[in-house]
mmCIF file of C-alpha atoms and ligand atoms in Angstrom:
data_model
loop_
_atom_site.group_PDB
_atom_site.id
_atom_site.type_symbol
_atom_site.label_atom_id
_atom_site.label_comp_id
_atom_site.label_asym_id
_atom_site.label_seq_id
_atom_site.Cartn_x
_atom_site.Cartn_y
_atom_site.Cartn_z
ATOM 1 C CA UNK A 12 22.414 27.936 -18.116
ATOM 2 C CA UNK A 13 20.604 28.705 -14.856
ATOM 3 C CA UNK A 14 22.468 26.257 -12.644
ATOM 4 C CA UNK A 15 26.029 24.998 -12.505
ATOM 5 C CA UNK A 16 26.728 21.903 -14.555
ATOM 6 C CA UNK A 17 28.552 18.934 -13.036
ATOM 7 C CA UNK A 18 30.971 18.170 -15.825
ATOM 8 C CA UNK A 19 32.448 14.796 -15.094
ATOM 9 C CA UNK A 20 30.492 12.759 -12.531
ATOM 10 C CA UNK A 21 32.364 9.514 -13.244
ATOM 11 C CA UNK A 22 35.609 10.522 -11.481
ATOM 12 C CA UNK A 23 36.960 12.950 -8.889
ATOM 13 C CA UNK A 24 38.733 15.907 -10.476
ATOM 14 C CA UNK A 25 39.633 19.358 -9.105
ATOM 15 C CA UNK A 26 41.527 22.608 -9.819
ATOM 16 C CA UNK A 27 40.248 22.935 -13.412
ATOM 17 C CA UNK A 28 42.411 25.041 -15.758
ATOM 18 C CA UNK A 29 40.265 25.703 -18.838
ATOM 19 C CA UNK A 30 41.899 26.805 -22.113
ATOM 20 C CA UNK A 31 40.766 27.040 -25.725
ATOM 21 C CA UNK A 32 43.053 25.385 -28.287
ATOM 22 C CA UNK A 33 42.109 24.761 -31.947
ATOM 23 C CA UNK A 34 38.466 25.787 -31.301
ATOM 24 C CA UNK A 35 38.034 23.142 -28.598
ATOM 25 C CA UNK A 36 37.744 23.771 -24.885
ATOM 26 C CA UNK A 37 40.265 21.752 -22.871
ATOM 27 C CA UNK A 38 40.241 21.234 -19.109
ATOM 28 C CA UNK A 39 43.453 20.370 -17.261
ATOM 29 C CA UNK A 40 42.411 19.249 -13.748
ATOM 30 C CA UNK A 41 44.029 17.610 -10.746
ATOM 31 C CA UNK A 42 42.951 13.970 -10.383
ATOM 32 C CA UNK A 43 41.679 13.468 -6.830
ATOM 33 C CA UNK A 44 41.900 10.026 -5.234
ATOM 34 C CA UNK A 45 41.499 8.557 -1.777
ATOM 35 C CA UNK A 46 44.927 7.157 -0.902
ATOM 36 C CA UNK A 47 43.924 6.446 2.689
ATOM 37 C CA UNK A 48 46.126 9.307 3.926
ATOM 38 C CA UNK A 49 44.457 11.191 6.796
ATOM 39 C CA UNK A 50 42.887 14.595 6.158
ATOM 40 C CA UNK A 51 44.989 17.520 7.407
ATOM 41 C CA UNK A 52 45.045 21.285 6.971
ATOM 42 C CA UNK A 53 48.155 21.080 4.789
ATOM 43 C CA UNK A 54 46.445 18.878 2.191
ATOM 44 C CA UNK A 55 48.373 15.722 3.123
ATOM 45 C CA UNK A 56 45.302 13.762 1.983
ATOM 46 C CA UNK A 57 45.734 15.067 -1.588
ATOM 47 C CA UNK A 58 48.055 12.330 -2.858
ATOM 48 C CA UNK A 59 47.336 12.670 -6.590
ATOM 49 C CA UNK A 60 49.558 10.629 -8.904
ATOM 50 C CA UNK A 61 48.560 11.561 -12.460
ATOM 51 C CA UNK A 62 46.802 13.958 -14.802
ATOM 52 C CA UNK A 63 44.011 13.440 -17.321
ATOM 53 C CA UNK A 64 42.938 15.905 -20.025
ATOM 54 C CA UNK A 65 39.246 16.527 -20.690
ATOM 55 C CA UNK A 66 37.714 18.407 -23.608
ATOM 56 C CA UNK A 67 34.377 19.455 -25.054
ATOM 57 C CA UNK A 68 32.849 21.704 -27.700
ATOM 58 C CA UNK A 69 29.510 22.538 -26.034
ATOM 59 C CA UNK A 70 30.034 23.679 -22.454
ATOM 60 C CA UNK A 71 26.375 23.588 -21.453
ATOM 61 C CA UNK A 72 25.238 20.241 -22.852
ATOM 62 C CA UNK A 73 28.075 18.592 -24.777
ATOM 63 C CA UNK A 74 29.706 15.297 -24.032
ATOM 64 C CA UNK A 75 32.986 15.560 -22.110
ATOM 65 C CA UNK A 76 35.810 13.567 -23.704
ATOM 66 C CA UNK A 77 38.370 12.050 -21.335
ATOM 67 C CA UNK A 78 41.647 11.828 -23.281
ATOM 68 C CA UNK A 79 43.024 9.533 -20.597
ATOM 69 C CA UNK A 80 46.144 9.713 -18.476
ATOM 70 C CA UNK A 81 48.674 12.140 -20.012
ATOM 71 C CA UNK A 82 51.375 12.287 -17.320
ATOM 72 C CA UNK A 83 52.045 10.323 -14.133
ATOM 73 C CA UNK A 84 54.384 10.962 -11.212
ATOM 74 C CA UNK A 85 56.369 7.801 -12.081
ATOM 75 C CA UNK A 86 57.410 9.484 -15.363
ATOM 76 C CA UNK A 87 58.798 12.616 -13.694
ATOM 77 C CA UNK A 88 62.419 12.065 -12.550
ATOM 78 C CA UNK A 89 62.415 14.824 -9.901
ATOM 79 C CA UNK A 90 58.916 14.349 -8.452
ATOM 80 C CA UNK A 91 57.883 11.918 -5.760
ATOM 81 C CA UNK A 92 54.273 12.669 -4.871
ATOM 82 C CA UNK A 93 51.285 15.001 -4.703
ATOM 83 C CA UNK A 94 50.752 16.106 -8.289
ATOM 84 C CA UNK A 95 48.593 19.144 -7.594
ATOM 85 C CA UNK A 96 47.254 21.823 -9.915
ATOM 86 C CA UNK A 97 48.472 22.129 -13.527
ATOM 87 C CA UNK A 98 47.893 24.397 -16.521
ATOM 88 C CA UNK A 99 48.843 24.319 -20.208
ATOM 89 C CA UNK A 100 50.020 27.050 -22.575
ATOM 90 C CA UNK A 101 50.699 26.823 -26.331
ATOM 91 C CA UNK A 102 53.658 28.310 -28.173
ATOM 92 C CA UNK A 103 54.616 27.679 -31.820
ATOM 93 C CA UNK A 104 52.472 24.537 -31.994
ATOM 94 C CA UNK A 105 53.915 22.946 -28.832
ATOM 95 C CA UNK A 106 51.930 22.542 -25.610
ATOM 96 C CA UNK A 107 53.623 23.133 -22.258
ATOM 97 C CA UNK A 108 52.008 21.562 -19.197
ATOM 98 C CA UNK A 109 53.276 23.254 -16.040
ATOM 99 C CA UNK A 110 52.474 21.390 -12.823
ATOM 100 C CA UNK A 111 53.230 21.347 -9.106
ATOM 101 C CA UNK A 112 54.548 18.295 -7.235
ATOM 102 C CA UNK A 113 56.710 17.444 -4.214
ATOM 103 C CA UNK A 114 60.313 16.284 -4.579
ATOM 104 C CA UNK A 115 61.707 13.475 -2.359
ATOM 105 C CA UNK A 116 62.440 16.055 0.373
ATOM 106 C CA UNK A 117 58.767 17.012 0.575
ATOM 107 C CA UNK A 118 59.370 20.397 -1.107
ATOM 108 C CA UNK A 119 56.963 21.630 -3.803
ATOM 109 C CA UNK A 120 58.357 22.802 -7.148
ATOM 110 C CA UNK A 121 56.923 23.507 -10.582
ATOM 111 C CA UNK A 122 57.810 21.269 -13.517
ATOM 112 C CA UNK A 123 57.216 21.389 -17.277
ATOM 113 C CA UNK A 124 56.150 18.588 -19.639
ATOM 114 C CA UNK A 125 55.839 19.097 -23.405
ATOM 115 C CA UNK A 126 53.474 17.672 -26.057
ATOM 116 C CA UNK A 127 52.598 18.179 -29.717
ATOM 117 C CA UNK A 128 48.861 18.191 -28.952
ATOM 118 C CA UNK A 129 46.808 19.587 -26.068
ATOM 119 C CA UNK A 130 45.578 16.072 -25.301
ATOM 120 C CA UNK A 131 49.168 14.901 -24.781
ATOM 121 C CA UNK A 132 50.890 12.655 -23.983
ATOM 122 C CA UNK A 133 53.309 15.044 -22.246
ATOM 123 C CA UNK A 134 57.043 14.360 -21.905
ATOM 124 C CA UNK A 135 58.468 15.752 -18.649
ATOM 125 C CA UNK A 136 61.680 17.737 -18.310
ATOM 126 C CA UNK A 137 64.230 15.976 -16.055
ATOM 127 C CA UNK A 138 64.422 18.817 -13.509
ATOM 128 C CA UNK A 139 61.926 21.305 -12.068
ATOM 129 C CA UNK A 140 61.913 24.925 -13.272
ATOM 130 C CA UNK A 141 65.042 26.545 -11.761
ATOM 131 C CA UNK A 142 64.118 28.700 -8.789
ATOM 132 C CA UNK A 143 60.518 27.477 -8.722
ATOM 133 C CA UNK A 144 58.647 26.813 -5.489
ATOM 134 C CA UNK A 145 55.163 26.328 -4.084
ATOM 135 C CA UNK A 146 52.063 25.293 -6.090
ATOM 136 C CA UNK A 147 49.164 26.218 -8.387
ATOM 137 C CA UNK A 148 50.692 27.442 -11.666
ATOM 138 C CA UNK A 149 48.501 29.459 -14.048
ATOM 139 C CA UNK A 150 50.028 30.011 -17.492
ATOM 140 C CA UNK A 151 48.915 33.263 -19.152
ATOM 141 C CA UNK A 152 49.836 34.195 -22.730
ATOM 142 C CA UNK A 153 49.451 37.904 -23.344
ATOM 143 C CA UNK A 154 48.445 39.419 -26.692
ATOM 144 C CA UNK A 155 52.099 40.233 -27.472
ATOM 145 C CA UNK A 156 53.021 36.531 -27.121
ATOM 146 C CA UNK A 157 54.836 36.845 -23.769
ATOM 147 C CA UNK A 158 53.987 34.017 -21.370
ATOM 148 C CA UNK A 159 53.674 34.526 -17.616
ATOM 149 C CA UNK A 160 53.473 31.971 -14.829
ATOM 150 C CA UNK A 161 51.414 32.935 -11.757
ATOM 151 C CA UNK A 162 51.832 30.607 -8.815
ATOM 152 C CA UNK A 163 51.853 30.129 -5.046
ATOM 153 C CA UNK A 164 49.772 28.834 -2.197
ATOM 154 C CA UNK A 165 49.935 29.169 1.600
ATOM 155 C CA UNK A 166 50.045 26.540 4.371
ATOM 156 C CA UNK A 167 50.519 23.133 2.672
ATOM 157 C CA UNK A 168 51.465 25.012 -0.511
ATOM 158 C CA UNK A 169 54.614 26.272 1.323
ATOM 159 C CA UNK A 170 54.571 29.837 -0.080
ATOM 160 C CA UNK A 171 55.193 31.218 3.433
ATOM 161 C CA UNK A 172 58.608 29.499 3.451
ATOM 162 C CA UNK A 173 60.055 31.941 0.941
ATOM 163 C CA UNK A 174 61.235 35.477 1.527
ATOM 164 C CA UNK A 175 59.594 35.844 4.918
ATOM 165 C CA UNK A 176 60.990 35.594 8.424
ATOM 166 C CA UNK A 177 58.670 34.372 11.153
ATOM 167 C CA UNK A 178 58.017 37.125 13.643
ATOM 168 C CA UNK A 179 60.097 36.579 16.781
ATOM 169 C CA UNK A 180 57.335 37.751 19.070
ATOM 170 C CA UNK A 181 54.141 36.075 17.982
ATOM 171 C CA UNK A 182 51.311 37.791 19.803
ATOM 172 C CA UNK A 183 47.577 37.334 19.928
ATOM 173 C CA UNK A 184 47.407 40.280 17.545
ATOM 174 C CA UNK A 185 49.062 38.238 14.803
ATOM 175 C CA UNK A 186 47.691 36.053 11.985
ATOM 176 C CA UNK A 187 49.023 32.518 11.707
ATOM 177 C CA UNK A 188 50.188 32.063 8.122
ATOM 178 C CA UNK A 189 51.318 28.427 8.368
ATOM 179 C CA UNK A 190 54.575 26.752 9.414
ATOM 180 C CA UNK A 191 57.856 28.476 8.574
ATOM 181 C CA UNK A 192 60.649 26.819 6.578
ATOM 182 C CA UNK A 193 61.696 24.631 9.493
ATOM 183 C CA UNK A 194 58.212 23.113 9.049
ATOM 184 C CA UNK A 195 57.569 23.445 12.793
ATOM 185 C CA UNK A 196 57.651 27.089 13.875
ATOM 186 C CA UNK A 197 54.328 28.797 13.195
ATOM 187 C CA UNK A 198 54.751 31.877 11.020
ATOM 188 C CA UNK A 199 52.938 34.857 12.501
ATOM 189 C CA UNK A 200 52.376 38.161 10.760
ATOM 190 C CA UNK A 201 51.140 41.256 12.595
ATOM 191 C CA UNK A 202 47.536 42.101 11.698
ATOM 192 C CA UNK A 203 48.583 45.199 9.767
ATOM 193 C CA UNK A 204 51.408 43.507 7.808
ATOM 194 C CA UNK A 205 50.894 43.196 4.046
ATOM 195 C CA UNK A 206 49.473 39.826 2.978
ATOM 196 C CA UNK A 207 51.855 37.263 1.472
ATOM 197 C CA UNK A 208 51.321 37.697 -2.267
ATOM 198 C CA UNK A 209 50.950 35.300 -5.181
ATOM 199 C CA UNK A 210 54.019 35.267 -7.454
ATOM 200 C CA UNK A 211 54.469 35.932 -11.182
ATOM 201 C CA UNK A 212 57.416 35.316 -13.498
ATOM 202 C CA UNK A 213 57.755 35.816 -17.259
ATOM 203 C CA UNK A 214 58.785 32.581 -18.963
ATOM 204 C CA UNK A 215 61.888 32.081 -21.124
ATOM 205 C CA UNK A 216 61.499 31.886 -24.929
ATOM 206 C CA UNK A 217 61.548 28.068 -24.788
ATOM 207 C CA UNK A 218 58.875 28.106 -22.013
ATOM 208 C CA UNK A 219 61.013 25.762 -19.897
ATOM 209 C CA UNK A 220 62.391 28.242 -17.329
ATOM 210 C CA UNK A 221 61.588 31.499 -15.569
ATOM 211 C CA UNK A 222 63.118 34.393 -17.509
ATOM 212 C CA UNK A 223 63.312 36.485 -14.338
ATOM 213 C CA UNK A 224 63.110 36.213 -10.577
ATOM 214 C CA UNK A 225 59.455 35.943 -9.509
ATOM 215 C CA UNK A 226 57.677 39.166 -8.451
ATOM 216 C CA UNK A 227 54.978 39.465 -5.769
ATOM 217 C CA UNK A 228 51.476 40.105 -7.163
ATOM 218 C CA UNK A 229 50.138 42.968 -5.065
ATOM 219 C CA UNK A 230 46.377 43.331 -4.538
ATOM 220 C CA UNK A 231 45.354 46.792 -3.317
ATOM 221 C CA UNK A 232 42.447 47.160 -0.889
ATOM 222 C CA UNK A 233 39.766 49.880 -0.954
ATOM 223 C CA UNK A 234 42.189 52.345 0.692
ATOM 224 C CA UNK A 235 44.709 51.837 -2.120
ATOM 225 C CA UNK A 236 47.140 50.034 0.209
ATOM 226 C CA UNK A 237 48.484 46.503 -0.260
ATOM 227 C CA UNK A 238 45.906 44.155 1.225
ATOM 228 C CA UNK A 239 46.671 43.215 4.818
ATOM 229 C CA UNK A 240 47.452 39.723 6.118
ATOM 230 C CA UNK A 241 44.358 39.940 8.342
ATOM 231 C CA UNK A 242 41.982 40.818 5.468
ATOM 232 C CA UNK A 243 39.583 37.896 4.763
ATOM 233 C CA UNK A 244 39.928 38.741 1.050
ATOM 234 C CA UNK A 245 43.702 38.325 0.959
ATOM 235 C CA UNK A 246 45.402 35.904 -1.465
ATOM 236 C CA UNK A 247 45.802 32.288 -0.341
ATOM 237 C CA UNK A 248 46.180 30.121 -3.507
ATOM 238 C CA UNK A 249 44.768 29.262 -6.966
ATOM 239 C CA UNK A 250 45.871 32.277 -9.051
ATOM 240 C CA UNK A 251 44.207 32.801 -12.400
ATOM 241 C CA UNK A 252 44.762 35.565 -14.959
ATOM 242 C CA UNK A 253 42.444 36.536 -17.814
ATOM 243 C CA UNK A 254 41.997 39.631 -19.915
ATOM 244 C CA UNK A 255 38.691 41.423 -20.566
ATOM 245 C CA UNK A 256 38.432 44.560 -22.702
ATOM 246 C CA UNK A 257 42.164 45.264 -22.362
ATOM 247 C CA UNK A 258 42.246 44.994 -18.555
ATOM 248 C CA UNK A 259 44.045 42.289 -16.579
ATOM 249 C CA UNK A 260 41.840 40.320 -14.152
ATOM 250 C CA UNK A 261 43.729 38.540 -11.396
ATOM 251 C CA UNK A 262 41.472 36.077 -9.533
ATOM 252 C CA UNK A 263 42.370 33.847 -6.599
ATOM 253 C CA UNK A 264 41.121 31.754 -3.717
ATOM 254 C CA UNK A 265 41.211 33.176 -0.217
ATOM 255 C CA UNK A 266 41.782 29.637 1.084
ATOM 256 C CA UNK A 267 40.751 29.314 4.688
ATOM 257 C CA UNK A 268 38.066 32.002 4.243
ATOM 258 C CA UNK A 269 37.003 30.093 1.099
ATOM 259 C CA UNK A 270 36.055 32.944 -1.228
ATOM 260 C CA UNK A 271 36.917 33.423 -4.875
ATOM 261 C CA UNK A 272 37.988 37.069 -5.267
ATOM 262 C CA UNK A 273 39.478 39.248 -7.981
ATOM 263 C CA UNK A 274 41.302 42.475 -8.673
ATOM 264 C CA UNK A 275 41.829 44.427 -11.901
ATOM 265 C CA UNK A 276 45.029 46.003 -13.227
ATOM 266 C CA UNK A 277 46.668 47.507 -16.290
ATOM 267 C CA UNK A 278 49.515 45.070 -16.899
ATOM 268 C CA UNK A 279 50.414 41.440 -16.088
ATOM 269 C CA UNK A 280 52.457 42.382 -12.987
ATOM 270 C CA UNK A 281 49.812 44.528 -11.312
ATOM 271 C CA UNK A 282 49.130 45.988 -8.869
ATOM 272 C CA UNK A 283 45.536 44.791 -9.026
ATOM 273 C CA UNK A 284 42.807 46.781 -7.313
ATOM 274 C CA UNK A 285 40.440 44.552 -5.367
ATOM 275 C CA UNK A 286 36.966 44.464 -6.948
ATOM 276 C CA UNK A 287 34.972 41.888 -5.031
ATOM 277 C CA UNK A 288 33.880 38.291 -4.559
ATOM 278 C CA UNK A 289 32.949 36.095 -7.547
ATOM 279 C CA UNK A 290 31.926 32.966 -5.644
ATOM 280 C CA UNK A 291 31.131 32.182 -2.014
ATOM 281 C CA UNK A 292 32.530 29.063 -0.330
ATOM 282 C CA UNK A 293 32.084 25.679 -1.942
ATOM 283 C CA UNK A 294 32.243 22.425 0.031
ATOM 284 C CA UNK A 295 35.754 21.057 0.361
ATOM 285 C CA UNK A 296 39.036 22.720 -0.208
ATOM 286 C CA UNK A 297 38.995 26.287 -1.485
ATOM 287 C CA UNK A 298 37.613 27.883 -4.594
ATOM 288 C CA UNK A 299 40.181 26.804 -7.176
ATOM 289 C CA UNK A 300 38.903 27.920 -10.551
ATOM 290 C CA UNK A 301 39.549 29.239 -14.047
ATOM 291 C CA UNK A 302 37.798 31.818 -16.218
ATOM 292 C CA UNK A 303 37.683 31.520 -20.005
ATOM 293 C CA UNK A 304 35.797 32.866 -23.034
ATOM 294 C CA UNK A 305 34.481 30.245 -25.445
ATOM 295 C CA UNK A 306 32.189 30.774 -28.444
ATOM 296 C CA UNK A 307 31.334 34.299 -27.277
ATOM 297 C CA UNK A 308 30.363 33.337 -23.693
ATOM 298 C CA UNK A 309 32.354 33.608 -20.470
ATOM 299 C CA UNK A 310 32.560 30.628 -18.136
ATOM 300 C CA UNK A 311 33.724 29.956 -14.587
ATOM 301 C CA UNK A 312 35.156 26.473 -14.039
ATOM 302 C CA UNK A 313 35.587 25.330 -10.428
ATOM 303 C CA UNK A 314 35.179 22.334 -8.142
ATOM 304 C CA UNK A 315 32.839 21.332 -5.355
ATOM 305 C CA UNK A 316 32.152 18.236 -3.259
ATOM 306 C CA UNK A 317 28.380 17.993 -3.406
ATOM 307 C CA UNK A 318 26.347 16.073 -4.315
ATOM 308 C CA UNK A 319 28.803 13.529 -5.649
ATOM 309 C CA UNK A 320 30.348 12.139 -2.455
ATOM 310 C CA UNK A 321 30.273 12.227 1.301
ATOM 311 C CA UNK A 322 33.972 12.585 2.145
ATOM 312 C CA UNK A 323 33.811 16.414 1.872
ATOM 313 C CA UNK A 324 37.193 16.566 0.195
ATOM 314 C CA UNK A 325 37.036 14.440 -2.976
ATOM 315 C CA UNK A 326 36.112 17.045 -5.535
ATOM 316 C CA UNK A 327 34.127 17.186 -8.784
ATOM 317 C CA UNK A 328 34.281 19.640 -11.668
ATOM 318 C CA UNK A 329 31.613 22.270 -12.195
ATOM 319 C CA UNK A 330 31.020 25.066 -14.680
ATOM 320 C CA UNK A 331 28.647 27.962 -15.024
ATOM 321 C CA UNK A 332 28.319 31.157 -17.033
ATOM 322 C CA UNK A 333 29.970 34.360 -15.917
ATOM 323 C CA UNK A 334 28.576 37.824 -16.668
ATOM 324 C CA UNK A 335 30.212 41.262 -16.599
ATOM 325 C CA UNK A 336 28.513 44.515 -15.698
ATOM 326 C CA UNK A 337 28.785 47.575 -17.950
ATOM 327 C CA UNK A 338 31.637 48.927 -15.820
ATOM 328 C CA UNK A 339 33.667 45.720 -16.282
ATOM 329 C CA UNK A 340 33.014 44.276 -12.819
ATOM 330 C CA UNK A 341 32.059 40.601 -12.624
ATOM 331 C CA UNK A 342 28.602 39.599 -11.400
ATOM 332 C CA UNK A 343 28.747 37.343 -8.370
ATOM 333 C CA UNK A 344 27.903 33.725 -9.180
ATOM 334 C CA UNK A 345 25.476 31.526 -7.209
ATOM 335 C CA UNK A 346 26.549 27.950 -6.639
ATOM 336 C CA UNK A 347 23.058 26.364 -6.753
HETATM 337 O O1 FUB B 402 44.418 20.098 -5.336
HETATM 338 C C1 FUB B 402 45.321 20.344 -4.293
HETATM 339 C C2 FUB B 402 45.202 21.756 -3.794
HETATM 340 O O2 FUB B 402 43.910 21.995 -3.305
HETATM 341 C C3 FUB B 402 45.399 22.803 -4.850
HETATM 342 O O3 FUB B 402 46.718 22.981 -5.242
HETATM 343 C C4 FUB B 402 44.794 23.961 -4.171
HETATM 344 O O4 FUB B 402 44.571 25.071 -4.985
HETATM 345 C C5 FUB B 402 43.536 23.344 -3.601
HETATM 346 O O5 FUB B 402 42.512 23.322 -4.559
#
């Protein structure tokens, strides 16, 4: 596989969460559509209303099966719009789809919908996960069976609304992190302030709630300090967790600087020591991705906007192989 493969040219899909269930590779993407809403930096143009499930058994050449619509915003009592990223985890033969959407007040939360099969259909819970906020859930099941939810995204993803006070004296030395909770005041952080982290929470035994208050996922820079808000490699959105040779690999999009980066740690909570860039910018919004092993090979799933359209924000799914070096670092991928 020398070049990336466009997986599903017949429709716009993004934010692919790839998981292996019952020897089949399933992809749980967002379903992009052009609603006519104007493009803005907070993703107001991403007015997705439903989810489809895709699957395949040969990543390089096999046919991609579209299992059809498995959940729509009309079915979810608490959600009003913008069904963004989702991911699925299995426990005791049940499949839990965790997704992000806005409530009628325009606030993002995470919700759960349950199915007997990975291809759905999924039945939503009546309320969002208690205490959940922001976007981009990644569901990670560790070898001991514990399930963790990584989540969060800046700017339109609203992560900056929680646990942070906008600096009273915004100066030219500060980084703009997006609007604060009043949705108007810009949130500034001093250049040397720690970056706003992704969040992680262990899930309850029934996989319907957080079992604990979410923790910040700290990425350490080359000096061993928490990465700074001004670092172009700092977390922005699209968390993903995978394990390789006993180590925990936390990967994420740097958002406005458009890189896909990763750090490595010794447990699901981190800290994770920054290792490098996996993928340079794609066209369109950020490097949302997933990393999965299937039939002895490692793959990177992501999205891009070329060559399938000329809007520069309707996205299409891509995949290519991922290789590790002897020391466990990931070889940078070329998107051509
Ligand atoms: O698909 C909507 C948003 O765009 C996602 O939540 C972000 O990660 C970005 O890909």
